[in-house]
Structure formats: C-alpha cells, structure tokens
Coordinates of C-alpha atoms and ligand atoms in Angstrom, one line a residue:
M1 CA -29.9 82.8 104.4
N2 CA -28.2 79.5 105.1
T3 CA -24.6 79.1 106.4
G4 CA -23.4 78.2 102.9
M5 CA -24.5 81.6 101.6
N6 CA -23.0 83.4 104.6
T7 CA -19.6 81.7 103.9
G8 CA -20.0 82.5 100.2
A9 CA -20.5 86.2 101.0
E10 CA -17.5 86.1 103.3
M11 CA -15.4 84.5 100.5
H12 CA -16.6 87.2 98.1
A13 CA -15.6 89.9 100.6
L14 CA -12.1 88.4 100.8
V15 CA -11.9 88.4 96.9
E16 CA -12.9 92.1 96.9
R17 CA -10.3 92.9 99.6
L18 CA -7.5 91.2 97.7
Y19 CA -8.5 92.4 94.3
P20 CA -6.6 95.8 94.2
L21 CA -3.3 94.4 95.2
C22 CA -0.6 94.1 92.6
R23 CA 0.6 90.6 93.0
S24 CA 3.3 88.9 90.9
I25 CA 5.5 85.8 91.3
T26 CA 7.5 87.7 94.0
G27 CA 7.3 90.9 95.9
D28 CA 5.2 92.9 98.4
G29 CA 1.9 92.2 96.6
V30 CA 2.2 88.5 97.5
R31 CA 3.3 89.4 101.0
R32 CA 0.3 91.7 101.6
T33 CA -2.0 89.1 100.1
L34 CA -0.7 86.4 102.5
E35 CA -0.9 88.9 105.4
I36 CA -4.6 89.4 104.7
V37 CA -5.2 85.7 104.2
G38 CA -3.4 85.3 107.5
E39 CA -6.2 87.3 109.3
Y40 CA -8.5 84.4 108.3
L41 CA -6.1 81.5 108.8
P42 CA -2.7 81.3 110.5
L43 CA 0.0 80.9 107.8
R44 CA 3.5 79.9 108.0
L45 CA 5.5 82.1 105.6
Y46 CA 8.6 81.0 103.7
E47 CA 11.0 83.4 102.0
V48 CA 13.4 81.8 99.5
P49 CA 16.3 84.0 98.3
T50 CA 16.8 85.1 94.7
G51 CA 19.3 82.8 93.0
T52 CA 18.2 79.7 94.8
Q53 CA 18.3 76.7 92.5
V54 CA 15.0 74.8 92.4
F55 CA 15.4 71.8 90.1
D56 CA 15.8 73.3 86.5
W57 CA 14.7 76.8 87.7
T58 CA 16.3 79.6 89.6
V59 CA 14.3 81.9 92.0
P60 CA 14.2 85.2 90.2
K61 CA 15.0 88.7 91.4
E62 CA 12.1 90.2 93.4
W63 CA 9.9 92.7 91.6
N64 CA 8.2 95.5 93.3
I65 CA 6.4 98.6 91.9
S66 CA 5.1 101.7 93.5
D67 CA 3.7 103.7 90.5
A68 CA 3.5 103.7 86.8
W69 CA 1.8 105.9 84.2
I70 CA 1.7 107.3 80.6
A71 CA 1.1 111.0 80.5
D72 CA 0.2 113.1 77.4
S73 CA 1.9 116.3 76.4
E74 CA -0.3 118.2 78.9
G75 CA 0.8 116.0 81.7
K76 CA -2.6 114.2 82.0
R77 CA -2.2 110.5 82.9
V78 CA -3.8 108.5 80.1
V79 CA -2.8 105.1 81.5
D80 CA -2.5 104.9 85.3
F81 CA -1.3 101.9 87.4
A82 CA -3.1 103.4 90.3
E83 CA -6.4 102.6 88.6
S84 CA -5.6 98.9 88.0
S85 CA -2.6 96.7 88.6
L86 CA -3.3 95.2 85.2
H87 CA -2.1 98.4 83.4
V88 CA 1.6 97.4 83.8
V89 CA 3.2 94.3 82.4
S90 CA 4.2 92.3 85.4
Y91 CA 7.9 92.3 86.0
S92 CA 8.4 95.5 83.9
V93 CA 11.9 97.0 84.4
P94 CA 11.9 100.6 85.4
V95 CA 11.5 103.2 82.8
S96 CA 11.5 107.0 82.6
A97 CA 11.4 108.4 79.1
T98 CA 9.6 110.6 76.7
M99 CA 8.7 109.0 73.3
S100 CA 6.5 109.3 70.4
L101 CA 3.2 107.3 70.2
A102 CA 4.8 105.2 67.4
E103 CA 7.7 104.2 69.7
L104 CA 5.4 103.8 72.7
R105 CA 3.1 101.4 70.7
E106 CA 5.7 98.7 70.7
H107 CA 5.2 98.5 74.5
L108 CA 1.4 98.7 74.5
H109 CA -0.8 95.6 74.7
T110 CA -4.5 95.6 73.9
L111 CA -7.2 93.1 73.0
P112 CA -8.5 94.2 69.6
D113 CA -11.3 91.6 69.8
Q114 CA -12.4 92.7 73.2
P115 CA -11.7 96.4 72.7
S116 CA -13.1 97.6 76.0
L117 CA -11.1 95.2 78.1
V118 CA -7.5 95.5 79.5
P119 CA -5.3 92.4 79.1
Y120 CA -3.1 90.7 81.7
R121 CA 0.5 90.3 80.5
T122 CA 3.8 89.3 82.1
S123 CA 7.4 89.3 81.3
Y124 CA 8.8 87.2 84.1
Y125 CA 11.9 85.7 82.5
S126 CA 13.1 88.3 80.0
P127 CA 13.8 91.9 80.9
D128 CA 11.1 94.1 79.2
W129 CA 8.5 96.7 80.0
G130 CA 5.0 97.4 78.9
F131 CA 1.6 98.8 79.5
C132 CA -1.8 97.2 79.0
L133 CA -4.8 99.2 78.1
S134 CA -8.0 98.8 76.2
Q135 CA -8.0 99.0 72.4
N136 CA -10.6 101.8 72.8
A137 CA -8.2 103.8 75.1
L138 CA -5.3 103.3 72.6
D139 CA -7.5 104.4 69.7
A140 CA -8.3 107.6 71.5
L141 CA -4.7 108.6 72.0
P142 CA -3.6 111.4 69.6
D143 CA -0.2 111.4 68.0
G144 CA 2.4 113.3 69.9
D145 CA 5.0 112.8 72.6
Y146 CA 4.2 110.9 75.8
E147 CA 6.0 110.7 79.1
V148 CA 6.4 107.2 80.4
R149 CA 7.3 106.2 83.8
I150 CA 7.5 102.9 85.6
D151 CA 8.8 103.1 89.2
S152 CA 9.7 99.4 89.7
T153 CA 12.6 97.6 91.3
L154 CA 14.1 94.3 90.2
E155 CA 16.5 93.3 93.0
D156 CA 17.9 90.4 94.8
G157 CA 15.2 89.5 97.4
H158 CA 12.9 86.5 98.0
L159 CA 10.1 84.4 96.6
T160 CA 7.4 84.2 99.2
Y161 CA 5.0 81.4 99.8
A162 CA 2.9 80.2 102.6
E163 CA 1.5 77.0 104.2
H164 CA -1.3 76.2 106.5
V165 CA -1.4 72.7 108.0
V166 CA -4.6 71.1 109.4
P167 CA -3.2 68.1 111.5
G168 CA -5.0 64.9 110.9
E169 CA -5.2 61.5 112.7
V170 CA -2.4 60.3 110.4
T171 CA 0.6 62.0 109.0
D172 CA -0.2 61.0 105.4
E173 CA -1.0 64.2 103.7
V174 CA -3.5 65.8 101.2
I175 CA -2.2 69.0 99.6
V176 CA -4.5 71.7 98.4
S177 CA -2.7 74.3 96.3
C178 CA -3.6 77.5 94.8
H179 CA -1.6 80.2 93.0
V180 CA -1.2 83.7 94.4
C181 CA 0.8 85.4 91.7
H182 CA -2.0 87.1 89.6
P183 CA -2.7 90.8 90.0
S184 CA -6.2 92.2 89.9
L185 CA -7.9 89.1 88.6
A186 CA -10.8 87.6 90.6
N187 CA -11.6 84.2 89.3
D188 CA -8.0 83.5 88.4
N189 CA -7.2 83.1 91.2
L190 CA -8.6 85.1 94.2
A191 CA -11.7 82.9 94.2
G192 CA -9.3 79.8 94.5
I193 CA -7.5 81.5 97.4
A194 CA -10.8 82.3 99.2
V195 CA -12.2 78.8 98.8
A196 CA -8.9 77.3 100.0
T197 CA -8.9 79.6 103.0
F198 CA -12.5 78.7 104.1
L199 CA -12.0 75.0 103.3
A200 CA -9.0 75.0 105.7
R201 CA -11.0 76.6 108.4
E202 CA -13.8 74.0 108.0
L203 CA -11.4 71.1 108.0
A204 CA -9.9 72.2 111.2
Q205 CA -13.2 71.9 112.9
R206 CA -13.8 68.4 111.5
E207 CA -10.6 66.9 112.8
P208 CA -9.8 65.1 109.6
Y209 CA -8.2 61.7 109.1
Y210 CA -5.5 62.9 106.7
T211 CA -3.2 65.8 107.4
Y212 CA -4.2 68.6 105.0
R213 CA -1.4 71.0 103.9
F214 CA -2.6 74.1 102.1
L215 CA -0.2 75.8 99.8
F216 CA -0.4 79.4 98.8
V217 CA 2.3 79.6 96.1
P218 CA 3.1 81.7 93.0
G219 CA 2.3 79.7 89.9
T220 CA 5.0 77.4 88.4
I221 CA 8.1 78.8 90.2
G222 CA 6.3 78.6 93.5
S223 CA 5.1 75.0 93.3
I224 CA 8.5 74.0 91.8
T225 CA 10.2 75.7 94.7
W226 CA 7.9 74.0 97.2
L227 CA 8.5 70.6 95.7
A228 CA 12.3 71.2 95.7
R229 CA 12.3 72.1 99.3
N230 CA 10.0 69.3 100.5
A231 CA 11.8 66.3 99.0
E232 CA 11.4 64.3 102.3
R233 CA 7.7 65.1 102.4
I234 CA 6.7 64.0 98.9
G235 CA 6.3 60.3 100.0
K236 CA 3.7 61.5 102.5
V237 CA 1.6 63.2 99.9
K238 CA -1.1 60.7 99.1
H239 CA -3.6 63.0 97.4
G240 CA -4.0 66.5 96.3
L241 CA -6.1 69.1 94.6
V242 CA -5.2 72.3 92.7
L243 CA -7.9 75.0 93.1
A244 CA -8.3 77.7 90.6
C245 CA -11.0 79.5 88.8
A246 CA -13.3 78.6 91.7
G247 CA -15.9 81.5 91.5
D248 CA -17.3 81.9 88.0
P249 CA -20.9 81.1 87.3
G250 CA -20.1 78.0 85.2
S251 CA -20.4 74.4 86.4
L252 CA -17.5 72.5 88.0
T253 CA -14.8 70.9 86.0
Y254 CA -12.5 68.3 87.4
K255 CA -9.2 67.6 85.6
K256 CA -7.9 64.2 86.5
S257 CA -4.4 63.5 87.8
R258 CA -1.8 62.3 85.3
R259 CA -2.4 58.8 86.7
G260 CA -6.0 59.1 85.7
D261 CA -7.2 56.4 88.3
A262 CA -5.7 57.9 91.5
E263 CA -8.0 57.7 94.5
I264 CA -8.6 61.5 94.3
D265 CA -9.8 61.0 90.8
R266 CA -12.4 58.4 91.8
V267 CA -13.5 60.4 94.9
V268 CA -14.0 63.7 93.1
Q269 CA -15.8 62.2 90.2
H270 CA -18.1 60.4 92.7
V271 CA -19.1 63.5 94.5
L272 CA -19.5 65.4 91.3
A273 CA -21.8 62.8 89.9
E274 CA -24.8 64.4 91.6
R275 CA -23.9 67.8 90.2
E276 CA -23.7 69.4 86.7
H277 CA -20.1 68.9 85.9
T278 CA -17.4 68.1 83.4
V279 CA -14.4 65.7 83.8
V280 CA -11.4 66.2 81.6
D281 CA -8.2 64.1 81.3
F282 CA -4.9 65.3 82.4
S283 CA -2.8 67.5 80.1
P284 CA 0.5 69.1 81.0
Y285 CA -1.0 72.6 80.8
G286 CA -3.1 74.6 83.1
Y287 CA -2.1 75.3 86.7
D288 CA 0.3 73.7 89.2
E289 CA -1.0 70.2 88.6
R290 CA 1.6 70.4 85.9
Q291 CA 4.3 70.4 88.5
F292 CA 2.8 67.9 91.0
C293 CA 2.1 65.5 88.1
S294 CA 5.5 66.0 86.4
P295 CA 6.8 62.4 85.8
G296 CA 9.4 62.5 88.6
F297 CA 6.6 63.1 91.2
N298 CA 3.5 61.8 89.4
L299 CA 1.4 62.6 92.5
G300 CA -2.3 61.8 92.8
V301 CA -3.2 65.5 92.4
G302 CA -6.1 66.6 90.3
S303 CA -7.4 70.1 89.6
L304 CA -10.8 71.6 90.4
T305 CA -12.1 74.5 88.6
R306 CA -15.4 75.8 87.5
T307 CA -15.0 77.0 83.9
P308 CA -11.5 75.7 83.2
Y309 CA -8.3 77.6 82.2
A310 CA -8.8 80.1 79.4
G311 CA -12.3 78.7 78.8
Y312 CA -14.2 82.0 79.5
P313 CA -13.9 85.4 77.6
E314 CA -13.2 87.3 80.9
Y315 CA -10.0 85.1 81.3
H316 CA -6.9 87.1 81.8
T317 CA -8.7 90.5 81.3
S318 CA -10.0 93.3 83.3
A319 CA -13.5 91.7 83.0
D320 CA -12.3 89.0 85.5
N321 CA -13.2 91.3 88.4
P322 CA -15.1 90.8 91.6
D323 CA -18.5 91.2 89.7
F324 CA -17.6 88.1 87.6
V325 CA -17.3 85.8 90.6
T326 CA -20.3 85.0 92.8
A327 CA -20.7 84.1 96.5
Q328 CA -22.9 81.2 95.4
A329 CA -20.4 79.7 92.9
M330 CA -17.7 79.9 95.5
A331 CA -20.0 78.3 98.1
D332 CA -20.7 75.5 95.6
T333 CA -17.0 74.9 94.9
L334 CA -16.3 74.9 98.7
A335 CA -19.1 72.3 99.2
A336 CA -17.8 70.1 96.4
C337 CA -14.4 70.1 98.2
R338 CA -15.9 69.5 101.5
D339 CA -17.9 66.5 100.1
A340 CA -14.9 65.1 98.3
F341 CA -12.6 65.3 101.4
S342 CA -15.3 63.8 103.5
V343 CA -15.3 60.7 101.3
L344 CA -11.6 60.7 100.9
D345 CA -11.1 60.8 104.7
R346 CA -13.4 57.8 105.3
N347 CA -12.5 55.8 102.3
R348 CA -10.7 52.6 103.6
R349 CA -10.2 49.0 102.7
Y350 CA -11.1 46.3 105.2
V351 CA -10.8 42.6 105.6
N352 CA -13.8 40.6 106.7
L353 CA -12.7 38.6 109.8
S354 CA -15.6 36.2 109.5
P355 CA -15.6 35.4 105.8
Y356 CA -16.9 31.8 105.9
G357 CA -20.6 32.3 105.4
E358 CA -22.3 35.5 106.6
P359 CA -21.4 36.3 110.3
Q360 CA -24.5 36.2 112.5
L361 CA -25.4 39.9 112.8
G362 CA -28.3 39.4 115.2
K363 CA -26.3 38.0 118.1
R364 CA -24.0 41.0 117.8
G365 CA -26.9 43.4 118.0
L366 CA -26.3 44.5 114.4
Y367 CA -29.5 43.0 112.8
G368 CA -32.3 45.3 113.1
S369 CA -30.2 47.5 115.4
L370 CA -31.7 50.5 113.7
G371 CA -35.1 48.8 113.9
G372 CA -38.0 51.0 113.0
R373 CA -36.0 53.5 111.1
S374 CA -36.9 53.8 107.5
D375 CA -33.3 53.4 106.5
A376 CA -32.8 50.3 108.5
K377 CA -33.2 48.0 105.5
Q378 CA -30.6 50.0 103.6
A379 CA -28.3 49.9 106.6
Q380 CA -28.7 46.1 106.6
L381 CA -27.9 45.9 103.0
A382 CA -24.9 48.1 103.4
M383 CA -23.5 45.8 106.1
L384 CA -24.0 42.8 103.8
W385 CA -22.2 44.6 100.9
V386 CA -19.3 45.7 103.2
L387 CA -18.9 42.3 104.6
N388 CA -19.0 40.6 101.2
L389 CA -16.6 43.0 99.4
S390 CA -14.2 43.5 102.3
D391 CA -11.5 41.2 101.0
G392 CA -8.7 43.7 101.3
D393 CA -9.0 44.8 97.7
H394 CA -12.2 46.9 97.6
T395 CA -12.4 50.3 99.2
L396 CA -15.7 51.6 100.7
L397 CA -16.0 53.7 97.6
D398 CA -15.7 50.7 95.4
I399 CA -18.5 49.1 97.6
A400 CA -20.7 52.2 97.4
Q401 CA -20.4 52.4 93.6
R402 CA -21.0 48.6 93.1
S403 CA -24.0 48.4 95.5
G404 CA -25.5 51.7 94.5
I405 CA -25.7 52.6 98.2
A406 CA -24.7 56.1 99.3
F407 CA -21.2 56.3 100.5
D408 CA -22.2 57.7 103.9
A409 CA -24.4 54.6 104.5
V410 CA -21.5 52.3 103.5
A411 CA -19.1 54.1 105.7
A412 CA -21.5 53.9 108.6
A413 CA -22.1 50.2 108.1
A414 CA -18.2 49.7 108.1
D415 CA -18.0 51.6 111.3
A416 CA -20.6 49.4 112.9
L417 CA -18.9 46.2 111.7
Y418 CA -15.5 47.4 112.8
A419 CA -16.9 48.2 116.2
A420 CA -18.4 44.8 116.4
G421 CA -15.0 43.2 115.7
L422 CA -16.0 41.9 112.3
L423 CA -13.7 44.0 110.2
A424 CA -9.9 44.8 110.4
P425 CA -8.1 47.4 108.4
A426 CA -6.5 45.9 105.2
P427 CA -2.7 46.2 105.0
P428 CA -1.6 49.1 103.0
A429 CA -2.0 48.8 99.2
R430 CA 1.1 48.5 97.0
E431 CA 2.0 51.9 95.5
Ligands
ZN501 ZN1 -3.9 82.8 84.9

C-alpha cells in the first residue's frame, strides 16, 4: 500500500465518522462536525449571531433537532430520524400531532423514480415541516391515523463556520472552501471536507509560498457571511478553489472561475491535462463559487469536483452514502489539488537581466552543470526557454506550455538562473 492509499483510507474513515451527524446551515450538527475535523486539523471557530445582516441576507435562527418520527396506530415507528438524518426536512419546525395518512402525505417527500431511496430536502427560509422516505416505504403505509413528532428548535442562536490557515512566505492568499451543511450525504460533501482537511495537513508540511486559508462553511449563507466579515481580506485573496463531490468514482471536473482565464483556471487545467477529466465554463449555479465569483468580488476561484453537481443518480439521496465514495477517488482528488497548488506556488514571472544575446551559461557553471544526467539536455533547453521568455509578461507556466517542457523542469531552471543572478522577479501584474 502506498501512502496515497493510506491517506485515502484515512479520508474515508473521516467520511464514515461524520456521516451520521445531522448537519444543517446552523446548529449543533455543524459544531460537532467541526469538532471532529478539529481532531485532524486545528480550527478557528466563528459564531455569528442570528439576525446579523450579511449583504442581502440575514443569519437565520439556529436549528437543532433531537428526535423525530412517524408512528402507526400501534405506536410502531414507520419513519425514524434516528435511522437517518435524511428522514426529516432540514429546518423543520417542531410538530406534535396525530393525523390521517391523507393529511400526512402533504408533508411526505419521496422519489417516485428511485423508489428505494430517501431524498434530501430542506426548508431553510420558509417555516415548514416534513419527512423524507422511500416511495416503497410510503406505498407500504396503510390508511389510518399516524402520530407525528418532530422535536426541533428554531431559536436565536448562531451560524457556525471555521477556518484553518496555513501560513505562507507571502500574505497573498489562496482560499479553499467546502460546504459543511449537508446531513448524511457522503460525496456531497463529506468527501470534500475530508480532502480539504488532508490537503491542509500536507500543505503545512510543505511550507507553501501563498498563505492557504481553508474555509469550512455552510453553503450559500456561510460563504456570504464569510465574505461580509472579511471585506479587508478580499484584496489578499488571489486564487481559490471550491471543493465538493470529491469522492465518487467518476473522473475529475474543473469548473472555471467567472473570469475564465484566471491563473487558477490555467493551473488546474494544466495539471488535469495528464488525467481523464472534464472542464466546464463558469455558471452561476452549483456551490459557493457562486458567491466568490459574484460580480462584486469576481475572485479567481474555480470549483473542483469529480462528477459535478446533480450529475449522478445518487445525488441528494440516501444512496450518497459512504459506500458510494472511495478512498482511491478521494486520494486522486487530493493528488490533483496537491499538484495544482505545487504549480500555483511556483508560478512566477521573471525578467531576464542579460537579455542582449544569450548570457554565457558556461562561465556561470550552468552549462552542463547537470553533466551526465540524462535530463541534462532538457535542463539546458528549459534554461534557454526561461531566459528567452522571461520578459516580465510570461509566467513559468506559459513557458512550460509553449516549450512543451514539464513545469517542474522549467521551475527548476528558473531557480538555477535566479540563483546565478540572471533573473529578477517581474513587477506585479496589473489586476
Ligand atoms: Zn448538495
């Protein structure tokens, strides 16, 4: 077993551990989730009070639930929240009533086309209640009276989110965001949480160039809250990635930022080129890239998934369980992120300080400095390309793509030329 698979198994174990918790956009399910993630990664928790205005939104009342069930006339529970957090519509108001099956039906949600599966439903912003069950289970219910109980609370409280920061050489930031608001669903988005967690741990060991800020936030309201509370930081956010659906067996999909040509877009597409993958253009739907790429921010933030949003039959159903996500797929998503950030961290623009004719590499010990090595010729070629294209406009990634030389070799050539005093960092690009 290689280390990648070990990490994959650890990520899968984290998914299994988080799976039973009843998460929502607020409440103790999110807190407990972040507490468990906090065993892997130190987190800074933020609690934002109900009623806080965040741009056009207001932090809602906090929702918590202890139990919920539907019982038949003999008192037998026919739908039981204790079996799966999906059984209750998220944000259901409390209920204690007895009603006929006909009355109850108006509050029951099924998937007639997938009759064995339980759907995931929410009612965040309008007071309602409901249960989710399989069509098969509903069809098996005889007429009669049912006792319905939802022990939930909707009270003034807080919205909870967390950050983990991996400090870099520079204070310019890369944000990695994942949503933590879905209940018992594995790919959407426990796999994303697991990949983000292990990615943050790896980055800390690598001492990155950029400062990496990991955001564990409830979808939509959480990222909007983070943006509203971090106005002074936004200018520092140079790149970002929203991670979701990171563990299904499908191949990787990269959704470009709204800009479409941001550096993160180029970098991720470059590292995905060697893998089976799909690239899609930005659309204002999906996950929290919608908020980071809203026109007032327009950040260079893309989204990495495997099979994208709503693109698999298990999506938002009880079939999105830990068996649906694999250690191997999560390890592969993690590797793609690792590769992308490795390129992003070393991608620079330089200016050739000896641009009139080629500088004499031999007298600086650069010509044949790798003599005898089979890659010496490529290293020479990489130096010539870097010298030729380092006019302040081309990045090392531009040079790798134009020359067809691997990015690692181009970056190594730039390091050697910089150390020899032949390159200087280019002034910052206009933004
Ligand atoms: Zn979802």
